[in-house]
N, CA, C and O atoms as a DFTB+ gen file, in Angstrom:
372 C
 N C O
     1  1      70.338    -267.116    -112.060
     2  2      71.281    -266.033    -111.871
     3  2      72.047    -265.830    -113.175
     4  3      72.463    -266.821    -113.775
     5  1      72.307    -264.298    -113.762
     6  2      72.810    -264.399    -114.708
     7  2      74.674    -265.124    -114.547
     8  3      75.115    -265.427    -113.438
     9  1      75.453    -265.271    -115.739
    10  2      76.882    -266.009    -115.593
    11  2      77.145    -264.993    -115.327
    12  3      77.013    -264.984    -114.103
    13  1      77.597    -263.594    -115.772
    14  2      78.440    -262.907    -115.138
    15  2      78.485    -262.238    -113.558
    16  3      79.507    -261.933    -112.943
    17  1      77.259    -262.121    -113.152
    18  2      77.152    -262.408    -111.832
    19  2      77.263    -263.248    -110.794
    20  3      77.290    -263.054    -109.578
    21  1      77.342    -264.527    -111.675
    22  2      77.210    -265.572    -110.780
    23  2      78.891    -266.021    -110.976
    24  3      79.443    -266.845    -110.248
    25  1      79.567    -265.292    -112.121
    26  2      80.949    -265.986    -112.126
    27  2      81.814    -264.813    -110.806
    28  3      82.685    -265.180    -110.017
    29  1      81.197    -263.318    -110.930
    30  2      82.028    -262.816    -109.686
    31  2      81.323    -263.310    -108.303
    32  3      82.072    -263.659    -107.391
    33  1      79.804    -263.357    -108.093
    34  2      79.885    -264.128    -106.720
    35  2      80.312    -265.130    -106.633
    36  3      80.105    -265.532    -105.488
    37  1      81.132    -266.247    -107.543
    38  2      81.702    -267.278    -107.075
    39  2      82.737    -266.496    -106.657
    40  3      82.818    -266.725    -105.451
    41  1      83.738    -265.552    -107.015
    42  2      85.197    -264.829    -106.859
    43  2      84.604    -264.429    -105.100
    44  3      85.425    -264.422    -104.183
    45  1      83.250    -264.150    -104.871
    46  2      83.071    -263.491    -103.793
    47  2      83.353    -264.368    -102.846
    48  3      83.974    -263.949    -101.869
    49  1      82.938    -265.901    -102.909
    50  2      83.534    -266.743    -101.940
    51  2      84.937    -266.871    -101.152
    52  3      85.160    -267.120     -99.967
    53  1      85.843    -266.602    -102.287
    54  2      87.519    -266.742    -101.993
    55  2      87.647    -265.183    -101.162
    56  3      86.878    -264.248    -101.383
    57  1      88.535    -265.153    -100.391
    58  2      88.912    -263.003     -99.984
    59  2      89.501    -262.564    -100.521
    60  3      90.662    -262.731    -100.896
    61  1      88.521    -261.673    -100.701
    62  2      88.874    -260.332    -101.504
    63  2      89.933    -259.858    -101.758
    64  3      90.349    -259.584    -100.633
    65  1      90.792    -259.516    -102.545
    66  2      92.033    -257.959    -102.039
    67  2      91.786    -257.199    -102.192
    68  3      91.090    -256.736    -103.096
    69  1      92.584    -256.475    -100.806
    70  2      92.521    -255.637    -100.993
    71  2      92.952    -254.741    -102.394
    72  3      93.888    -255.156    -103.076
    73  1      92.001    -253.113    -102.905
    74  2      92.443    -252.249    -103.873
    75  2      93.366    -252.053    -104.386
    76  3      93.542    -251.883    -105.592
    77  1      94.508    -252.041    -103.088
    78  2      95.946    -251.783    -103.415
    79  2      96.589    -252.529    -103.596
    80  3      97.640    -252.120    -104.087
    81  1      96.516    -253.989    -103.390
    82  2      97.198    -254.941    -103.634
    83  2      97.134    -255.736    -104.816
    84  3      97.707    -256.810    -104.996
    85  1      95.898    -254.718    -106.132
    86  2      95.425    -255.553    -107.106
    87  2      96.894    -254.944    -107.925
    88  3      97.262    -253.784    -107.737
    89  1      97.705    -255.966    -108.906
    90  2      98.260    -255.515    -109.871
    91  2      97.651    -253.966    -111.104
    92  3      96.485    -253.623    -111.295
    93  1      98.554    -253.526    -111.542
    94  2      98.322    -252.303    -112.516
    95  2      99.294    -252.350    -113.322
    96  3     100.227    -253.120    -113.097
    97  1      99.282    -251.661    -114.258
    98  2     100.156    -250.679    -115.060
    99  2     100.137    -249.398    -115.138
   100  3      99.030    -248.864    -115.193
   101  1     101.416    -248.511    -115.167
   102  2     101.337    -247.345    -115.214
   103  2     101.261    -247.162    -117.084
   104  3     101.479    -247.935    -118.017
   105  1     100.933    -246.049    -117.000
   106  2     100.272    -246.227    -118.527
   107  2     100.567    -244.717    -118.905
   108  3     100.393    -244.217    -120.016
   109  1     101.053    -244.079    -117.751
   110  2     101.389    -242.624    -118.219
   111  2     101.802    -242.091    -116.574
   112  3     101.452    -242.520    -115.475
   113  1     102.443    -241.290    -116.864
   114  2     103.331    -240.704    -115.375
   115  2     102.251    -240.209    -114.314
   116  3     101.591    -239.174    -114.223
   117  1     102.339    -241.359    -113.554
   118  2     101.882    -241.142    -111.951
   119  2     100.380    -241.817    -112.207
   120  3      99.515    -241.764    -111.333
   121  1     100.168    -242.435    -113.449
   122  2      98.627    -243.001    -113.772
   123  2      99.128    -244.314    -113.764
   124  3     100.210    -244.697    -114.208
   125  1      97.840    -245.266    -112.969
   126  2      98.233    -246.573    -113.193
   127  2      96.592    -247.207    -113.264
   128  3      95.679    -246.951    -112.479
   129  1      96.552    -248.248    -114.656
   130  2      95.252    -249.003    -114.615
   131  2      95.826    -249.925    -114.071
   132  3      97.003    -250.283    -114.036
   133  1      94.213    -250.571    -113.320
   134  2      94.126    -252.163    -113.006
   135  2      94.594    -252.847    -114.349
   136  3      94.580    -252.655    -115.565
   137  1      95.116    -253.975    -113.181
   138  2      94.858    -255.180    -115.083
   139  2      93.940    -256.178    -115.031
   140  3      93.752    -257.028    -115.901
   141  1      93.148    -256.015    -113.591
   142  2      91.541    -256.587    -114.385
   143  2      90.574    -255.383    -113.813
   144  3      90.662    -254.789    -112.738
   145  1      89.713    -255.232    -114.778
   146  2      88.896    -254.337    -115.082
   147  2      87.598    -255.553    -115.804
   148  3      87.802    -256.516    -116.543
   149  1      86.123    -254.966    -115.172
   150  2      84.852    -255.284    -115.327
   151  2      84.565    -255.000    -116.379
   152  3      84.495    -253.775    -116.470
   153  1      84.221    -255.777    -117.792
   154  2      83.387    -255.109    -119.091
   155  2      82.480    -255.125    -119.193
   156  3      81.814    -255.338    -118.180
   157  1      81.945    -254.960    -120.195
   158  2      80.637    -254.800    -121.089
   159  2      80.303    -255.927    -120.766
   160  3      81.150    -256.799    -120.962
   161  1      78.579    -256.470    -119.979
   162  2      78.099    -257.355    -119.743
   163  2      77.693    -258.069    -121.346
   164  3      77.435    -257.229    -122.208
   165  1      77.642    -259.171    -121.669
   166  2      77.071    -259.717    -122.693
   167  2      76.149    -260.791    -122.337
   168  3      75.935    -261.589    -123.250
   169  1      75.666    -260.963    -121.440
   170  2      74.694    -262.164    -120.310
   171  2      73.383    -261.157    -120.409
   172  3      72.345    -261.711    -120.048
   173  1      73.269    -260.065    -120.743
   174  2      71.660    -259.880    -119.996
   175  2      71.945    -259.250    -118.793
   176  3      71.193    -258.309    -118.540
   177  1      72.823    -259.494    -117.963
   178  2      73.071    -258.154    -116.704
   179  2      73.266    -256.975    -117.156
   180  3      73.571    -256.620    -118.295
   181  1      73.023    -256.188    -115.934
   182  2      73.395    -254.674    -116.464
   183  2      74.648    -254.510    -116.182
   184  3      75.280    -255.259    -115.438
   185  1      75.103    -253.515    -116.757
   186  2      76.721    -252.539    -116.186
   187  2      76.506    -251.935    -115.056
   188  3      77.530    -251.685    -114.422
   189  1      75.253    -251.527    -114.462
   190  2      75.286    -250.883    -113.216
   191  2      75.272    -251.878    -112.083
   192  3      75.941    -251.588    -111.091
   193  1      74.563    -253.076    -112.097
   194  2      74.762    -254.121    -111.613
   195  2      75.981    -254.867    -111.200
   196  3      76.201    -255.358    -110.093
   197  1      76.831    -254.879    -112.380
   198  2      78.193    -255.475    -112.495
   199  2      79.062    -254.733    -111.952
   200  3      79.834    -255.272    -111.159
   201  1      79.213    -253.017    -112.271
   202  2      79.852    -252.261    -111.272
   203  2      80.016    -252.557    -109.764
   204  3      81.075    -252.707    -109.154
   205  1      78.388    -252.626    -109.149
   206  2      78.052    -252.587    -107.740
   207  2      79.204    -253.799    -107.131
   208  3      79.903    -253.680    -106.125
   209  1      79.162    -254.659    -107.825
   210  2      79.568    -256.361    -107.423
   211  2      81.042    -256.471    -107.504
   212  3      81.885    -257.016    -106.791
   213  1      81.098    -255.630    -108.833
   214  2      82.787    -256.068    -108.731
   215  2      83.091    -255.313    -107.850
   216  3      83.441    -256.003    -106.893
   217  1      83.192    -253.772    -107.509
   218  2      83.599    -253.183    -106.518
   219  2      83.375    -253.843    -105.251
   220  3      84.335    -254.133    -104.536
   221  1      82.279    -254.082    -104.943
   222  2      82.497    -254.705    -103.831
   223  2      83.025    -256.395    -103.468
   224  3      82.758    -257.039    -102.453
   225  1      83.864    -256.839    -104.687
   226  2      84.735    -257.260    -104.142
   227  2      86.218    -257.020    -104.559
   228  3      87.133    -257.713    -105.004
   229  1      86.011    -255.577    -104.170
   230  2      87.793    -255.041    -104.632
   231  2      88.614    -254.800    -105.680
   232  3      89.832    -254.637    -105.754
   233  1      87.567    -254.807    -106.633
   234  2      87.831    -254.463    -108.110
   235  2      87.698    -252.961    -108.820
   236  3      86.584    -252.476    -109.017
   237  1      88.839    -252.311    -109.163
   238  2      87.995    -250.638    -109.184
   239  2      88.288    -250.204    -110.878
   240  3      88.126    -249.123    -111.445
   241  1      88.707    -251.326    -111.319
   242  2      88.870    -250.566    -112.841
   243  2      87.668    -251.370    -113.737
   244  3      87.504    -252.584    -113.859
   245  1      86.623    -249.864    -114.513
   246  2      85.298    -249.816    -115.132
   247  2      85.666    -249.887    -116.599
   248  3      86.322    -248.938    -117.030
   249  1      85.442    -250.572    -117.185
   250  2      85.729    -250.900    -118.679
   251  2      84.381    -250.395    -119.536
   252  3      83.447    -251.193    -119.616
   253  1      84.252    -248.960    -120.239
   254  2      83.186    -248.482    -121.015
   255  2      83.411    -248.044    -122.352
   256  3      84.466    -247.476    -122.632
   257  1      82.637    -248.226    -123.099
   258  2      82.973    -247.023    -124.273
   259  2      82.195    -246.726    -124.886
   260  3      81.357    -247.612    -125.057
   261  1      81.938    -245.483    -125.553
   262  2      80.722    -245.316    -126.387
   263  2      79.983    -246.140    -127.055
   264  3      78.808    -245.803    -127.201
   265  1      80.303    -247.069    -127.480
   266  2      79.618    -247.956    -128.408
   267  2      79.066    -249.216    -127.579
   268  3      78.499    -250.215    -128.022
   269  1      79.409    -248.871    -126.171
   270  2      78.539    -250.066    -125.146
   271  2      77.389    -249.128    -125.370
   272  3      76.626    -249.602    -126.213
   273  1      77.111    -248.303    -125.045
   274  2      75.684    -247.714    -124.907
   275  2      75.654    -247.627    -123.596
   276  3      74.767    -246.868    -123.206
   277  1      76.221    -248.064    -122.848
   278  2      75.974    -248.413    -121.297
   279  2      76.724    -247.396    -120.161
   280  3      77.277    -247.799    -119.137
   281  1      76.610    -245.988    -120.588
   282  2      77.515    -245.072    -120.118
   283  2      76.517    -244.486    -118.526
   284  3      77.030    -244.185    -117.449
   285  1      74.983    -244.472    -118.873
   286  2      74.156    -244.154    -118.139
   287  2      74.269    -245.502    -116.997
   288  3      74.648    -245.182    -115.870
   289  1      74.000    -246.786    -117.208
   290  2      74.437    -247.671    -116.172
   291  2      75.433    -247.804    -114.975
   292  3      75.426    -248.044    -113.768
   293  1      76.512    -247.436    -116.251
   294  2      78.086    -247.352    -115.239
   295  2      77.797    -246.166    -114.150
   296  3      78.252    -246.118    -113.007
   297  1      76.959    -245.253    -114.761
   298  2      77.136    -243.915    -113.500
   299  2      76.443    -243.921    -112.389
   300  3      76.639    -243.386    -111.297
   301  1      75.236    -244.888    -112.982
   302  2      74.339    -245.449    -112.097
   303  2      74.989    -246.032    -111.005
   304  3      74.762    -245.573    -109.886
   305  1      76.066    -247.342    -111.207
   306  2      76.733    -248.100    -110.596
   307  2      77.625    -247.453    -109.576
   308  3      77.759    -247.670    -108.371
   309  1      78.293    -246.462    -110.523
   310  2      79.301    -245.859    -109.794
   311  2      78.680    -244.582    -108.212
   312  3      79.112    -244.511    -107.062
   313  1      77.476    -243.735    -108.968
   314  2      76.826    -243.343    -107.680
   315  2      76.861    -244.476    -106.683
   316  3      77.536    -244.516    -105.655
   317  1      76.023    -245.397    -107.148
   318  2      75.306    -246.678    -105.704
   319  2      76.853    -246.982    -105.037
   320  3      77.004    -247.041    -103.817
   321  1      77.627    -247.110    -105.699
   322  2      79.112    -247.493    -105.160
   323  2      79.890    -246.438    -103.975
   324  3      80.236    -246.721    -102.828
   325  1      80.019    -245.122    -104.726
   326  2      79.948    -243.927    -103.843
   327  2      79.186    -243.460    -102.788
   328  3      79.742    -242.719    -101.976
   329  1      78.015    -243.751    -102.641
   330  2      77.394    -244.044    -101.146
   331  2      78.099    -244.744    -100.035
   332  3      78.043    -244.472     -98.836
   333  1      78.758    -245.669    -100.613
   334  2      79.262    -246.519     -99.917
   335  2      80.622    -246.516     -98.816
   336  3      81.021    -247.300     -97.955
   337  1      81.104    -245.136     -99.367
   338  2      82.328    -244.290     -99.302
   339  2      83.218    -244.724    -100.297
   340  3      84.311    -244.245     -99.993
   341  1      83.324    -245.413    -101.377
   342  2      84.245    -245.524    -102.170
   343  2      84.299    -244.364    -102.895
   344  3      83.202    -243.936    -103.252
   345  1      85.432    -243.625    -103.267
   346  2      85.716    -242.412    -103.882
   347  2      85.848    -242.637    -105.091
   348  3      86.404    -243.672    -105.457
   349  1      85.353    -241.689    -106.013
   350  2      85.773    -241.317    -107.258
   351  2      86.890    -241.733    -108.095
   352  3      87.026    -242.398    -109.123
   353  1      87.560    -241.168    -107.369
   354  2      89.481    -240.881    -107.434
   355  2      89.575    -242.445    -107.099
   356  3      90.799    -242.567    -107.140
   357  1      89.211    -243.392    -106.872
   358  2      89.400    -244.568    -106.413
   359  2      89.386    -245.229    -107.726
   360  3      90.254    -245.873    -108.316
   361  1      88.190    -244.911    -108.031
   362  2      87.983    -245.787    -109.570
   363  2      88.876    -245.370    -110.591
   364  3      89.515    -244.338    -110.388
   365  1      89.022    -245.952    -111.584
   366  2      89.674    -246.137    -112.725
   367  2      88.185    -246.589    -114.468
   368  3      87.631    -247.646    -114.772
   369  1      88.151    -245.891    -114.784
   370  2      87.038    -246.306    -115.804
   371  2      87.708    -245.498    -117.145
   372  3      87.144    -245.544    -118.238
């Protein structure tokens, strides 16, 4: 199993919190990031992978940037996530 997968399914063991109960910062009026947010895999997993996982365990802020290359993954992730009923407006990326 890759580490970064295998370090959030260990997180998957403990329960979850809930979305709203994760700490943030407001960072501009009426905007607030998480203050943990999923990055750029460096293990060999994908970002669309890592998306799927952290969200589902209650994690909604997506850490990308042009120079990951990995912009097509995240959207990947973020569709498979949105099936799920998690909203858009939910995430933070």
């Amino acid at each position: 199993m890759k580490s970064c997968a295998l370090l959030l399914a260990t997180a998957a063991a403990y329960s979850a919190p809930k979305a709203d109960d994760l700490p943030g910062f407001e960072i501009a009026a009426g905007v607030s990031m998480p203050a943990l947010n999923v990055g750029h895999p460096d293990d060999g997993s994908t970002a669309d992978e890592n998306v799927e996982l952290w969200v589902s365990l209650g994690g909604r802020g997506i850490d990308t940037a042009y120079d990951y290359h990995n912009q097509a993954q995240i959207a990947e992730g973020v569709e498979s996530v949105m099936k799920s009923g998690i909203k858009r407006t939910d995430l933070f990326i």
